Structures are given as C-alpha cells and as structure tokens.
Coordinates of C-alpha atoms in Angstrom, one line a residue:
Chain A
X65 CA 21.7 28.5 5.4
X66 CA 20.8 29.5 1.8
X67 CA 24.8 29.2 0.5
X68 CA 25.1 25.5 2.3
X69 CA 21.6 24.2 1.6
X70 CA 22.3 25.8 -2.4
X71 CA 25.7 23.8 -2.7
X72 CA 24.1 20.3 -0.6
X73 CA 21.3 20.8 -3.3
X74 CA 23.0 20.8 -6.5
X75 CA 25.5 18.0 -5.4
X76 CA 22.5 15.7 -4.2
X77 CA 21.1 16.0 -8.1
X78 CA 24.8 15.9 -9.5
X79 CA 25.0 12.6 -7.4
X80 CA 21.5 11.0 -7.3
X81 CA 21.0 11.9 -10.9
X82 CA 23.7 10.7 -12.3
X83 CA 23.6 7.2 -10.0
X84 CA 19.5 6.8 -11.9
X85 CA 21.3 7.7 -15.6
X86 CA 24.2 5.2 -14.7
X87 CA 21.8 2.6 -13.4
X88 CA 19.6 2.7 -16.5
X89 CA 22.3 2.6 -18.8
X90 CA 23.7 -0.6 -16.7
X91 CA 20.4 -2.3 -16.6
X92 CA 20.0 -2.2 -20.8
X93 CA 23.4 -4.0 -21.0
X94 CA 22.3 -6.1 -18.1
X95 CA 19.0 -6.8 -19.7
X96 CA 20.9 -8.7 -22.5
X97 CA 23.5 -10.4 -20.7
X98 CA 20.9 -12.1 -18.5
X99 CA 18.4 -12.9 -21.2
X100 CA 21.3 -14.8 -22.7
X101 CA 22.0 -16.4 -19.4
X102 CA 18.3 -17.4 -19.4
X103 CA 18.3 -18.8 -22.6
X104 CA 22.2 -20.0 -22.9
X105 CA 24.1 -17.8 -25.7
X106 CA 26.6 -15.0 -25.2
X107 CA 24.8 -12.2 -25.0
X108 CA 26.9 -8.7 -25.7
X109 CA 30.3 -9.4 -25.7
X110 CA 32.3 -7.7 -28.5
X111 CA 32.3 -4.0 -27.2
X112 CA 35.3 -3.8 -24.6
X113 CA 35.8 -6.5 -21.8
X114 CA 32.6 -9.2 -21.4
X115 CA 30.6 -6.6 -23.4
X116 CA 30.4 -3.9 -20.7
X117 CA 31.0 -1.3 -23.7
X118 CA 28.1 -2.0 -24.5
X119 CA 25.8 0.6 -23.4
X120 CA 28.5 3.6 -24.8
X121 CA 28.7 2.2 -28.0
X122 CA 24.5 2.0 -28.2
X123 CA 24.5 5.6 -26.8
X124 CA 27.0 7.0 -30.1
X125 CA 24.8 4.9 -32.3
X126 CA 21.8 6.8 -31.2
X127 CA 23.7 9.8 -31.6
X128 CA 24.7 9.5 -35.0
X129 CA 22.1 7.4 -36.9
X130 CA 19.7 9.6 -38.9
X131 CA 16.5 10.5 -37.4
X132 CA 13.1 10.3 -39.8
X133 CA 9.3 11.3 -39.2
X134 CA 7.4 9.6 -41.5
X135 CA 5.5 12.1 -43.8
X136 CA 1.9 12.3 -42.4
X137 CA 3.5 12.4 -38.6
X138 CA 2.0 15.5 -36.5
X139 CA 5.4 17.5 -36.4
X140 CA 4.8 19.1 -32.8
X141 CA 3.1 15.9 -31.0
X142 CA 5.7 13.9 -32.6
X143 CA 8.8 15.7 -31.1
X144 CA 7.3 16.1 -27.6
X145 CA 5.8 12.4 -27.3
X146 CA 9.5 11.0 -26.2
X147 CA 10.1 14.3 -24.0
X148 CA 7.1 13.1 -22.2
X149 CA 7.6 9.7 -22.1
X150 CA 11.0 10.2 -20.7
X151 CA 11.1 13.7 -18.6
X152 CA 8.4 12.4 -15.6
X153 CA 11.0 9.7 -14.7
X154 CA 13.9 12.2 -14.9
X155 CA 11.9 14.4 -12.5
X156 CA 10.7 11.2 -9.8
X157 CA 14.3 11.4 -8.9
X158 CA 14.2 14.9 -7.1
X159 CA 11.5 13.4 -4.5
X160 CA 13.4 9.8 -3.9
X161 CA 15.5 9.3 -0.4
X162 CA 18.3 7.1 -1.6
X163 CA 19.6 7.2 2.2
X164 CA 19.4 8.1 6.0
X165 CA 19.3 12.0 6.4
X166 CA 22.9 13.2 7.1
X167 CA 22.6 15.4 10.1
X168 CA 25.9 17.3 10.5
X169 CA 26.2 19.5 13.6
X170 CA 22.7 18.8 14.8
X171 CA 21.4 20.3 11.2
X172 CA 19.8 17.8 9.3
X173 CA 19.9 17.6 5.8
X174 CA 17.6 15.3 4.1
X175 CA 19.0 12.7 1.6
X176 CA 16.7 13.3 -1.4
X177 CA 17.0 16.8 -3.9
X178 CA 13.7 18.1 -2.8
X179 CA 12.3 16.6 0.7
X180 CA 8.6 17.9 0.5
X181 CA 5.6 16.7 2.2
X182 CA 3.8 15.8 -1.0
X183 CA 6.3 13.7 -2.4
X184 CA 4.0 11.0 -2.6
X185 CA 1.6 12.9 -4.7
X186 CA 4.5 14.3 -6.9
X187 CA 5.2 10.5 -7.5
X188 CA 1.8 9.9 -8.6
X189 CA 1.4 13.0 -10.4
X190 CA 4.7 12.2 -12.7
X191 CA 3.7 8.7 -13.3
X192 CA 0.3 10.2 -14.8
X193 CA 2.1 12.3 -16.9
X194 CA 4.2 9.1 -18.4
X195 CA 0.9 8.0 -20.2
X196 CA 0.8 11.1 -22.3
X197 CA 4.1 10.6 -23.8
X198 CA 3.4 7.0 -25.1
X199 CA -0.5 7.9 -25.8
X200 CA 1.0 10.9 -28.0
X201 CA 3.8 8.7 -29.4
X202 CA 1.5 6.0 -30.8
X203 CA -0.9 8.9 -32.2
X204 CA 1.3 11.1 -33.6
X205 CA 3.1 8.7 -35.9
X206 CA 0.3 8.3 -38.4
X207 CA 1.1 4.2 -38.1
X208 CA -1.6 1.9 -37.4
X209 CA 0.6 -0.2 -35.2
X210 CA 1.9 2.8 -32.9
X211 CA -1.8 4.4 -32.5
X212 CA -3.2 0.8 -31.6
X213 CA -0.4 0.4 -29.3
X214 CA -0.7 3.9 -27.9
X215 CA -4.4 3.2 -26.8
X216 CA -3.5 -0.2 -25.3
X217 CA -0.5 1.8 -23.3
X218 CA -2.9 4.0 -21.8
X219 CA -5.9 2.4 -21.0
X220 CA -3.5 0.2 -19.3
X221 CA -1.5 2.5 -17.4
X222 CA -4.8 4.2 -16.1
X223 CA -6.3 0.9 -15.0
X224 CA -3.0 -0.1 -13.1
X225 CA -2.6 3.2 -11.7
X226 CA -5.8 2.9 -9.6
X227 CA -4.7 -0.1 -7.6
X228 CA -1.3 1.7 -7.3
X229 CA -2.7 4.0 -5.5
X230 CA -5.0 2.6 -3.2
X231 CA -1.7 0.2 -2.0
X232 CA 0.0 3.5 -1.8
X233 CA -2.8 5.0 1.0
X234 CA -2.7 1.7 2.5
X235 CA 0.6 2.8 3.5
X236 CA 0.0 6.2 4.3
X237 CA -2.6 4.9 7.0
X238 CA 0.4 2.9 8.6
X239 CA 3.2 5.4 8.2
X240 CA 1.1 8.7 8.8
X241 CA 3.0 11.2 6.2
X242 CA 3.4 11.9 2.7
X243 CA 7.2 12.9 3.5
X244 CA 9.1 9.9 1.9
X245 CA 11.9 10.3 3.9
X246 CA 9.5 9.8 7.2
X247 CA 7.9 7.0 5.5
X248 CA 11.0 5.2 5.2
X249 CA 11.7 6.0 8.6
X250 CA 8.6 5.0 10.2
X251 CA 9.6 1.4 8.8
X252 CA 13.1 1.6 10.6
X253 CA 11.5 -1.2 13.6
X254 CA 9.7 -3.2 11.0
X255 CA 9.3 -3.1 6.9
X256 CA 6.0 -2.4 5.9
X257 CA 6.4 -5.8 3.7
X258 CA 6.7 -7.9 6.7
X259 CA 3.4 -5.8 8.2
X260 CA 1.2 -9.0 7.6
X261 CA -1.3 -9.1 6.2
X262 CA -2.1 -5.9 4.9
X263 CA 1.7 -4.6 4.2
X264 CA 2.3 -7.6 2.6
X265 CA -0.8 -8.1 0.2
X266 CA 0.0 -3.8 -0.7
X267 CA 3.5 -5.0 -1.5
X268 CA 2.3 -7.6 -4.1
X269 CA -0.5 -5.5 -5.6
X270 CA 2.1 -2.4 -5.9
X271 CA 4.7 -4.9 -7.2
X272 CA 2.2 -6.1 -10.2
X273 CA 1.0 -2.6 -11.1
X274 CA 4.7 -1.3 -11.3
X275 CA 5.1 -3.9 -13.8
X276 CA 2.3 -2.5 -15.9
X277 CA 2.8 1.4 -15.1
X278 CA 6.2 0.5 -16.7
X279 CA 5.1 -1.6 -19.6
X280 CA 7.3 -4.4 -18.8
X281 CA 7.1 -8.0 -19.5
X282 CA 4.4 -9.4 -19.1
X283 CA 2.3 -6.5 -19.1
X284 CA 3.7 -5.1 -22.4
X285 CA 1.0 -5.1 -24.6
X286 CA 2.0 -1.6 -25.9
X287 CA 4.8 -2.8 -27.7
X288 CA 3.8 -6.4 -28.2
X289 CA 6.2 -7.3 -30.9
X290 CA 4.6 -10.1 -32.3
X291 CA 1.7 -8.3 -33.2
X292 CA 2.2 -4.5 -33.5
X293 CA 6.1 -4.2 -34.6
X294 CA 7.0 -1.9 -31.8
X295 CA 3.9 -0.5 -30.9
X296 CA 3.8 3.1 -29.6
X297 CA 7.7 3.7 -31.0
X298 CA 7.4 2.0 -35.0
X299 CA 8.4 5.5 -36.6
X300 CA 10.9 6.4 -33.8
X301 CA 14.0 6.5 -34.7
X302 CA 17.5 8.0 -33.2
X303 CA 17.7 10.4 -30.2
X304 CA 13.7 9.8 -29.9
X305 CA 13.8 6.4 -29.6
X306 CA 16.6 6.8 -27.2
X307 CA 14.5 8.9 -24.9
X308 CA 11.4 6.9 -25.2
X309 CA 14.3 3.8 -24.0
X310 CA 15.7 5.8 -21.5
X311 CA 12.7 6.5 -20.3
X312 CA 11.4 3.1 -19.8
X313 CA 14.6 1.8 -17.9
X314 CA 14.6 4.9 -15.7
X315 CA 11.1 4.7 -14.9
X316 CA 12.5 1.2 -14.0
X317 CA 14.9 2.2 -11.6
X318 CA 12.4 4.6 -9.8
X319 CA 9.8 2.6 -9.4
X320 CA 12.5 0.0 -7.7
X321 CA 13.2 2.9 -5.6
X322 CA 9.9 3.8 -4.2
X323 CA 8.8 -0.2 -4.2
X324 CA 12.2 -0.3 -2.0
X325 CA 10.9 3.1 0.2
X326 CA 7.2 2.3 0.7
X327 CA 7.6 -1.3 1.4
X328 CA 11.3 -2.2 2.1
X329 CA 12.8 0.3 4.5
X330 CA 14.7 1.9 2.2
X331 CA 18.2 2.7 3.4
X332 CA 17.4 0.8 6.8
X333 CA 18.2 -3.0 7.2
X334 CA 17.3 -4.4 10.4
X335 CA 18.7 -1.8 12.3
X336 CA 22.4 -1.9 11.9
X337 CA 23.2 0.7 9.5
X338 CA 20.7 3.1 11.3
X339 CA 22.7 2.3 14.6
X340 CA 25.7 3.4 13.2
X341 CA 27.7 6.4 14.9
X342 CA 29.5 8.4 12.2
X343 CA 27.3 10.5 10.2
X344 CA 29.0 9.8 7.1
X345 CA 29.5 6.1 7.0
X346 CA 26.1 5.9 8.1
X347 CA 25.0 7.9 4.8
X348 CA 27.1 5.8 2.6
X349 CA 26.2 2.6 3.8
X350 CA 22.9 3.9 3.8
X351 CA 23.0 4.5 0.1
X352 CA 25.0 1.6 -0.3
X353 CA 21.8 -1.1 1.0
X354 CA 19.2 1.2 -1.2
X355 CA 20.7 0.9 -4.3
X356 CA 21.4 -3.4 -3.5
X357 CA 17.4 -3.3 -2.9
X358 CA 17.0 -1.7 -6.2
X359 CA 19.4 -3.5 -8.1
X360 CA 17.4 -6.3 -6.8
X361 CA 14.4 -5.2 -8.0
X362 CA 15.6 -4.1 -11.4
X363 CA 16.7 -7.6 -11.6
X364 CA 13.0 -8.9 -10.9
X365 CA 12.0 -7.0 -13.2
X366 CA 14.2 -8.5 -16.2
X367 CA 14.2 -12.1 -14.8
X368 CA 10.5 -11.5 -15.1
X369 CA 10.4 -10.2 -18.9
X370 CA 12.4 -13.2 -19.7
X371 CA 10.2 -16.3 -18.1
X372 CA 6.8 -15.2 -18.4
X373 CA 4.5 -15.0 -21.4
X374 CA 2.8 -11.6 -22.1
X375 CA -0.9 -11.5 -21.2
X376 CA -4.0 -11.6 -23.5
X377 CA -5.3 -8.2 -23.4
X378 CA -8.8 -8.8 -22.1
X379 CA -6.8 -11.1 -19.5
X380 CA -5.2 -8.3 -18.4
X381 CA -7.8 -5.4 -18.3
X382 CA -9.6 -8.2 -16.1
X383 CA -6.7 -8.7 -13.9
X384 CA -6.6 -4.8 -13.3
X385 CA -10.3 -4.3 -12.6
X386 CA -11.4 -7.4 -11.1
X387 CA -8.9 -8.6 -9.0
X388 CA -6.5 -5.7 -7.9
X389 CA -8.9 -2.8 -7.4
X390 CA -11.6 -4.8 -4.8
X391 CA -8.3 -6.5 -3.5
X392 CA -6.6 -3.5 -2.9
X393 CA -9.9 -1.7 -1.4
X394 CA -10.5 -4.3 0.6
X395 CA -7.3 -4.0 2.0
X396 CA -6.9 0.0 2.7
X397 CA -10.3 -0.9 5.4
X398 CA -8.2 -3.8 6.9
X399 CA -5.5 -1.7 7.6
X400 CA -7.8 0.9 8.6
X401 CA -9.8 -1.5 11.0
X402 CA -6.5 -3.0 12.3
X403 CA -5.4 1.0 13.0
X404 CA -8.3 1.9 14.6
X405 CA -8.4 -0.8 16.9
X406 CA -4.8 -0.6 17.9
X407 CA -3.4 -3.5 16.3
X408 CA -1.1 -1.8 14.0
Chain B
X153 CA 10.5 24.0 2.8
X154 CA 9.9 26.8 0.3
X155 CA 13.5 26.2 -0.4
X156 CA 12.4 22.4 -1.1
X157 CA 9.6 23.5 -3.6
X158 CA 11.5 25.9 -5.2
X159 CA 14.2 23.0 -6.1
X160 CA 11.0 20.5 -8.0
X161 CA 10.6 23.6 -10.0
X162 CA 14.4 23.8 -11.2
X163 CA 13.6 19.7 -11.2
X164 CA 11.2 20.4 -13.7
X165 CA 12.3 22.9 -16.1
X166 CA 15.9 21.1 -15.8
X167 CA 14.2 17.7 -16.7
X168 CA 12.5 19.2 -19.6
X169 CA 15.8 21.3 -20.7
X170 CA 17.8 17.8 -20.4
X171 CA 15.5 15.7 -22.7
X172 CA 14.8 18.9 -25.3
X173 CA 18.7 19.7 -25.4
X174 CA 19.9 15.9 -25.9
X175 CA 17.4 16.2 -29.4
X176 CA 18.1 19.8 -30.3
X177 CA 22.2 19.7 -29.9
X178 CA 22.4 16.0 -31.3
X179 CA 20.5 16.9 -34.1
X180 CA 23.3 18.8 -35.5
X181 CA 25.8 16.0 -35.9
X182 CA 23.5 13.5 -37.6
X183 CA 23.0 12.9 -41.4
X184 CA 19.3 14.4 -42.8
X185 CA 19.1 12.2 -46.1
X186 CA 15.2 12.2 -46.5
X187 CA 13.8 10.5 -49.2
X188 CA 10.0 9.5 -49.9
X189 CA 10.6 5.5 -49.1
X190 CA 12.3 6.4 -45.9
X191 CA 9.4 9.1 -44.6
X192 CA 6.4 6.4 -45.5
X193 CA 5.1 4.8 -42.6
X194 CA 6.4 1.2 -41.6
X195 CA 3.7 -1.6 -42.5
X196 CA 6.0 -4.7 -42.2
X197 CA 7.4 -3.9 -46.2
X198 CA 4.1 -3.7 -47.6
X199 CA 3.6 -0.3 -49.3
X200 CA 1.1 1.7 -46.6
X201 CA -2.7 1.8 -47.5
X202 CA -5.5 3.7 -46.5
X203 CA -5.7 6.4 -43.4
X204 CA -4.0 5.0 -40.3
X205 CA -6.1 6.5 -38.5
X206 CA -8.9 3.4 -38.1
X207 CA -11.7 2.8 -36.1
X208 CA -11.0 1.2 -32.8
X209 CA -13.3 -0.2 -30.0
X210 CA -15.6 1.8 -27.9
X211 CA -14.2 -0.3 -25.0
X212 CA -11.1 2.1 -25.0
X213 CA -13.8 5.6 -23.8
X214 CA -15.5 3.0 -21.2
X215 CA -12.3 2.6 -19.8
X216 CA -11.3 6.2 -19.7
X217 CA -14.3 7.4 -18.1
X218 CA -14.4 4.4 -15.4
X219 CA -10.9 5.9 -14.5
X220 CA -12.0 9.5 -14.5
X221 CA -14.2 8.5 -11.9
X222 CA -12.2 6.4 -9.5
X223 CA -9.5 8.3 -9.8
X224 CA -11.1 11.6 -8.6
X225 CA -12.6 9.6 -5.7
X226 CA -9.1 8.2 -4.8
X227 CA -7.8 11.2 -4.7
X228 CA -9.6 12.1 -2.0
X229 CA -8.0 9.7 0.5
X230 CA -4.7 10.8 0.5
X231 CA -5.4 13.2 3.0
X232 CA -8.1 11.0 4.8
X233 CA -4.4 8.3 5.1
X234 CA -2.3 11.0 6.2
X235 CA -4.2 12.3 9.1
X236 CA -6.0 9.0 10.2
X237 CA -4.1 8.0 13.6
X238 CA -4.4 11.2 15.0
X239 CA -8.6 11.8 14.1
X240 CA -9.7 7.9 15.8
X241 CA -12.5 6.4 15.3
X242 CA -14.6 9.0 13.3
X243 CA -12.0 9.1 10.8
X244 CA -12.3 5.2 10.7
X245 CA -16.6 5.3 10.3
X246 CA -16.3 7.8 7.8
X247 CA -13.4 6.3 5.6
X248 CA -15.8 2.9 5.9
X249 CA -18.8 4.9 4.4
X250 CA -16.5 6.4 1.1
X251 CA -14.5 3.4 0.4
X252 CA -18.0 1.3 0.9
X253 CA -19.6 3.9 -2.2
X254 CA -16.4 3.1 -4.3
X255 CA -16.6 -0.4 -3.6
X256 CA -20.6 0.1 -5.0
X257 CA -19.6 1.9 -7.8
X258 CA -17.5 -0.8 -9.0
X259 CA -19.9 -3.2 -8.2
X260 CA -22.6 -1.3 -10.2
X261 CA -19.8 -1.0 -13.3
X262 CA -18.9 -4.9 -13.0
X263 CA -22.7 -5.9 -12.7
X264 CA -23.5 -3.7 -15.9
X265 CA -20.2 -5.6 -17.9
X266 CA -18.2 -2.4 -18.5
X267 CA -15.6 -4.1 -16.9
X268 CA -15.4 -6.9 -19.4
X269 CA -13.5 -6.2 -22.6
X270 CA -16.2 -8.7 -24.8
X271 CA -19.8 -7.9 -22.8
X272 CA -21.3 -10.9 -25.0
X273 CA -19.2 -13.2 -22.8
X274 CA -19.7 -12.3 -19.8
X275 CA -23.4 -12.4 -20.3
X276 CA -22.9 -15.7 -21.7
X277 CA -24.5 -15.1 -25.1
X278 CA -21.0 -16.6 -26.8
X279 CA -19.3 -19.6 -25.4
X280 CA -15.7 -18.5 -24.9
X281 CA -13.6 -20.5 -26.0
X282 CA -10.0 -21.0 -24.5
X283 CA -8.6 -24.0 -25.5
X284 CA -7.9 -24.9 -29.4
X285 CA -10.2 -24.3 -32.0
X286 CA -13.7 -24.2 -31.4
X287 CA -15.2 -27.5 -31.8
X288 CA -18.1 -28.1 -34.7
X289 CA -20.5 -28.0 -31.9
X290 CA -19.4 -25.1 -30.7
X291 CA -19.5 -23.0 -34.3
X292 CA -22.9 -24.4 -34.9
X293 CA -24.1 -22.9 -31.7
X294 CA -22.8 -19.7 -32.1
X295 CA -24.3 -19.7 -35.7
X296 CA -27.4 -20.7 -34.7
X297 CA -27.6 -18.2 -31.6
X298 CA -26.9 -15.6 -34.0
X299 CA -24.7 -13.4 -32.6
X300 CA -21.1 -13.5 -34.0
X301 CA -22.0 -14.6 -37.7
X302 CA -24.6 -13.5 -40.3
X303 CA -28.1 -14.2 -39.4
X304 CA -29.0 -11.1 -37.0
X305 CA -26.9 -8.6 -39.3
X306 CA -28.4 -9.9 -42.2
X307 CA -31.6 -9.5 -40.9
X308 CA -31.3 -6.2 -39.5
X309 CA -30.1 -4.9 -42.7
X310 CA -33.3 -6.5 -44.5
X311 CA -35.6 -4.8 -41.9
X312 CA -34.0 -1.4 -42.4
X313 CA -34.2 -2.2 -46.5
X314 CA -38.1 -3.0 -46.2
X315 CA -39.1 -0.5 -44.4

C-alpha cells in the first residue's frame, strides 16, 4: 500500500500542480488577448506565434528586473505579505478532485492529492488565510495607497466570505459530506445547479462572492487603479509582485474548480463519462470535462472584468451585507425545509 | 486517511518552500542598484509627505467585529449540514432556532446602521445624492440641517471654548 499510494501521491501533485501553474500562466496571456477582443486591438502578439510567448517572456522579466522596498517598508511583513497572498491557493490544490476516482483492481484511488473528509473546511480555512497576505501587503509598504487598499481588501474579503459559506452548507445539507470527492459524486444524477431553487440561488450567491474573495473585476476595489495606483501591491516589485499575480490567477483557477465541484458536477456530465467501462479513459475524460468547466469559468471571470464597471465601495459593503447574507440564510432553511420534508 | 493528512502537511510546507525558494534563489540573479529616489515611496511623482500611516474610518473595526461574530456562529453549521439527513426532524427544529438568532443578530446590526458605510444616510439626516451634483436646493439643506458643513462643529468648538 504505502510504496503505491507514495508514488500515486507524488504524481497526482506533479500532475494537478503543474495543470493549476500552467492554467494560470495561460489565463494572464488569455486575459489580454480577450480584453483586446473586447475592445478591438491586437492584444499580445510579438513574443512567438499570435503572442502565446507571452507568459514566458513576462515570467524572465520578473526574474530579472530589480526588486526595491521602499525605505520605511517593515522588512519581515513585507517579504511574507506575497508568500501569503500566493501560498493558500498553491495549497487549495491538494484538496480539489479534478476527476472520477480511478479504481484499479477493485482499489480505489481518489483523484485529488489529499482526499480528506474536511476538505471543505481546508478550502475555507486557505481562503481566510489569503486576506492576510494582501492586508500585510498594503500595510507593510509604508504607502498610503497600498495601506488604504489593504483595508478595503480585507474588510471585503471577510464580508464576502460569510455568504460563501452559508451557500457552501446549503450544499452540504444536500450532499451530506465534507469529502469533495463524494460531493461531486452525490451530483452524478443531477447538478446541484439545476437543484431549483435552492442549488440554483447557492450557485449565484457563491458565484458573486468568488468574484470578490478573488478581488476581480468588479469587486476590485483593492487595487482600484483609478484611485489608489495599485493598491495593496504600489511598492511591489519583481518576484513579489509576481507572487502576489500568481496568486490572484491561481486563486482564479481554484475557485473555478470548487464552483465547478460544489455546483457543477465536477468531472461528471450527464452521465456519460461516469458510464464509461475502462478505468483509465474514464479518468482522462474525466479530467478532460473538469478542466472545460473551469476554463469556462476562468473565462467568466475575464469577460466579466472587461464589461462591467467596478462598484462604489459603500455599494458594495451593502451588496455583501444586505443582500447576500439574509439571501443566503434564508436559503440554507429552504433547503433544510425542503430536506426535511423529503423533497430533496 | 492518516496517509491523506499526512500529505496536506507536505502540501503545506511544500507550498510555503515553493513561494520562499522562487524569492530566495531568484534573488541571486537580479541587479541590487538602490538608490534613495528609487527606495521612496510611490506618490504618483510627487515627492512623499507626511506619515503614510493616516487615519482611516472607524467603519473598517465595525466591520471586523460584525464578522468575528458571524463567522464563529457559521462555523458551527458545518457539522449541523453534514450530519442533517441522517438526525430528521430535530436536527431540522433546532437548525431553525440558530439560523433564526443569526438572522436576529443581523437584524439587530442592520436596525442599529452598522451595516451602512455613511450611518447619516441611512437615517436620513443627509439627502444622498446619486445623480450629478447636488442641486442648490439640495446644498442649502444640508447647510441648514447642519450636519456635513460648519454650523454644528463650529458650535461645538465654541461651547467647549466657553466653558
């Protein structure tokens, strides 16, 4: 056991991790090429073929530009700020299925690095620790933009995160586990997106908080370049700034992952790959229908940045408060009434 | 499954060891020309003044503690989710009762205006004004109620001086 489950282990995070790196790099290149789509220029399209260079020749720039703290910057917040922005979404990648379990010889080996029974919670518990790494950013930089975008980050991240959550229990009460791999499988007969209304109206209100748990367009107010520079990351520079990036667009991909598990079926699509005899083909294609969900998503998320205008800030601490949270309360007891009375 | 947990610790340090070695090995290959225009802070060209570190709205703490609060208590359902098709109806009453004090301790927050970023407009004391500038009307009114201009801050400040 301990041999086989060591080598299936390291080649799930050789695979998985480098498919999220790969995918983040692909998204910034794609990020540009469809904002000039959107508004009709070129885009990227000097570094190798149709611009697809891109991304490598942005990765050696970071490499080798110089890196500067400004003078006054606290030296130890300063250097951990972009490991903490960017190390929770690294580490959401060990709890993510990305496919069907492969079950070889009537073992079963389950298709994400580490398949606990908290991996909901681990989920939850990395996205918290996301908020540090901005909140630190904007404060240790001794910049009045980064500190006022570092306290718009966080309070709201925090005020998004509770209406994340309560969509998230809402489906816990239908699938019964915090295994993600079961609660992808519980949706194998029907996606918990078309479990109307309550999987439906969880779907929208976890869809809108991703968008702010991420900082994205239009919840950016963090970076808010119009007004703060580049909020929380003004002083960064180089690797950091890379990280804090890299962060963001892996944080990205996750959260188009666990939208994809809790409310799309993951790997499953209306039953045919699940029926699917081989093992191995039915792991590929598996993986193959995950990642087209969450290339979907990562492109709802930059077709989004690119048509809608960013939020006033007390427009936004009202959306969070006012609307989601009761919303999404309100919903967790109608799923739990439908439950309870057998409907669901 | 020990096997599982012991891998989100290797997750962990490995995460950590992946962002800390991309800025410790890098850092060797890049130039380090400091100079004291390049390590001032950025302030759109201007030269920097004053502390950066300025006074920003209470607002920011309400928040926070709000979310202290809510959060704690939302923990606390995770469990109540997992296990609630196999507990029935009990599990139904009961989940009823906590979400019903949540949905009073918003209600409480809300009805005190902690939840509005401006309280003076909820409660009404300054039209809001959303469209174009505010009219002459408009000004006048908020002048003459006091609140956003002079006249209350003035006279608080002579009150304090007379007595």
């Amino acid at each position: 056991m301990t041999t086989a489950a060591l080598i299936a282990t390291l080649v799930k995070i050789a695979v998985f991790f480098g498919i999220t790196i790969s995918l983040a790099a692909v998204s910034t290149l794609f990020e540009r090429k469809i904002s000039a789509w959107i508004q009709q220029r070129y885009g990227p399209n000097r570094v190798g073929p149709w611009g697809v260079l891109q991304p490598l020749a942005d990765g050696l720039k970071f490499i080798f530009k110089e890196e500067v703290a400004p003078a006054g910057a606290n030296r130890l917040l300063f250097r951990l700020a972009p490991a903490m922005a960017a190390a929770p979404a690294f580490m959401t990648v060990a709890v993510v299925p990305f496919t069907f379990p492969l079950i070889l010889d009537g073992t079963r080996i389950p298709m994400a690095i580490a398949d606990i029974d908290i991996g909901v919670l681990f989920f939850m518990a990395m996205g918290s620790l996301a908020v540090y790494g901005i909140m630190l950013g904007g404060w240790a930089s001794n910049n009045k933009y980064s500190l006022l975008g570092g306290l718009r980050s966080s309070a709201q991240m925090i005020s998004y995160e509770l209406a994340m959550m309560v969509s998230v229990i809402t489906v816990l009460t239908l699938a019964g586990s915090m295994n993600l791999t079961r609660i992808f499988e519980a949706q194998i007969p029907l996606w918990n997106i078309a479990v109307f209304p309550v999987g439906t109206i969880a779907f929208g209100i976890f869809l809108i908080a991703a968008f702010a748990e991420t900082n994205r367009h239009p919840f950016d107010l963090a970076e808010c370049e119009t007004e703060l520079v580049g909020g929380f990351h003004t002083e960064y520079s180089s690797m950091k700034f890379a990280l804090f990036f890299l962060g963001e667009y892996s944080a990205m991909v996750m959260m188009s992952g666990l939208i994809t598990t809790f409310f799309l079926g993951g790997p499953s699509l209306f039953g045919l790959v699940n029926g699917i005899e081989d093992p191995w083909i039915k792991v590929l294609a598996g993986l193959g229908v995950f990642l087209a969900k969450v290339c979907f998503f990562l492109f709802l998320f930059i077709w989004v940045r690119w048509t809608i205008p960013r939020f006033r800030w007390d427009q936004l601490m009202h959306l969070g408060w006012k609307l989601l949270l009761p919303l999404s309360l309100a919903n967790l007891l109608l799923a739990g009434t439908l439950v309870a009375t057998g409907v669901l | 499954m020990s096997f599982d947990y012991l891998t989100i610790a290797v997750a962990l340090v490995g995460g950590i060891l992946f962002v800390y070695a991309n800025m410790w090995i890098l850092s060797l290959v890049r130039p380090n020309k400091p100079s004291d225009l390049k390590l001032s802070t950025y302030e759109c060209g201007e030269e920097a003044f004053s502390s950066s570190w300025l006074r920003f709205d209470m607002r920011f703490y309400t928040v926070a503690l709000i979310f202290v609060v809510f959060d704690l208590e939302i923990a606390f359902l995770f469990p109540w989710a997992v296990v609630y098709r196999s507990l029935g109806i009990l599990a139904f009453v009961e989940g009823l009762i906590f979400v019903g004090i949540l949905f009073l301790g918003l209600f409480y927050v809300w009805a005190k205006g902690d939840l509005d970023w401006v309280k003076a407009f909820a409660k009404g004391r300054i039209p809001e004004v959303l469209d174009g500038p505010p009219s002459r009307e408009v000004r006048k009114g908020v002048f003459e109620s006091g609140l956003s201009g002079g006249p209350e801050r003035n006279g608080g400040g002579e009150e304090a001086g007379t007595s």
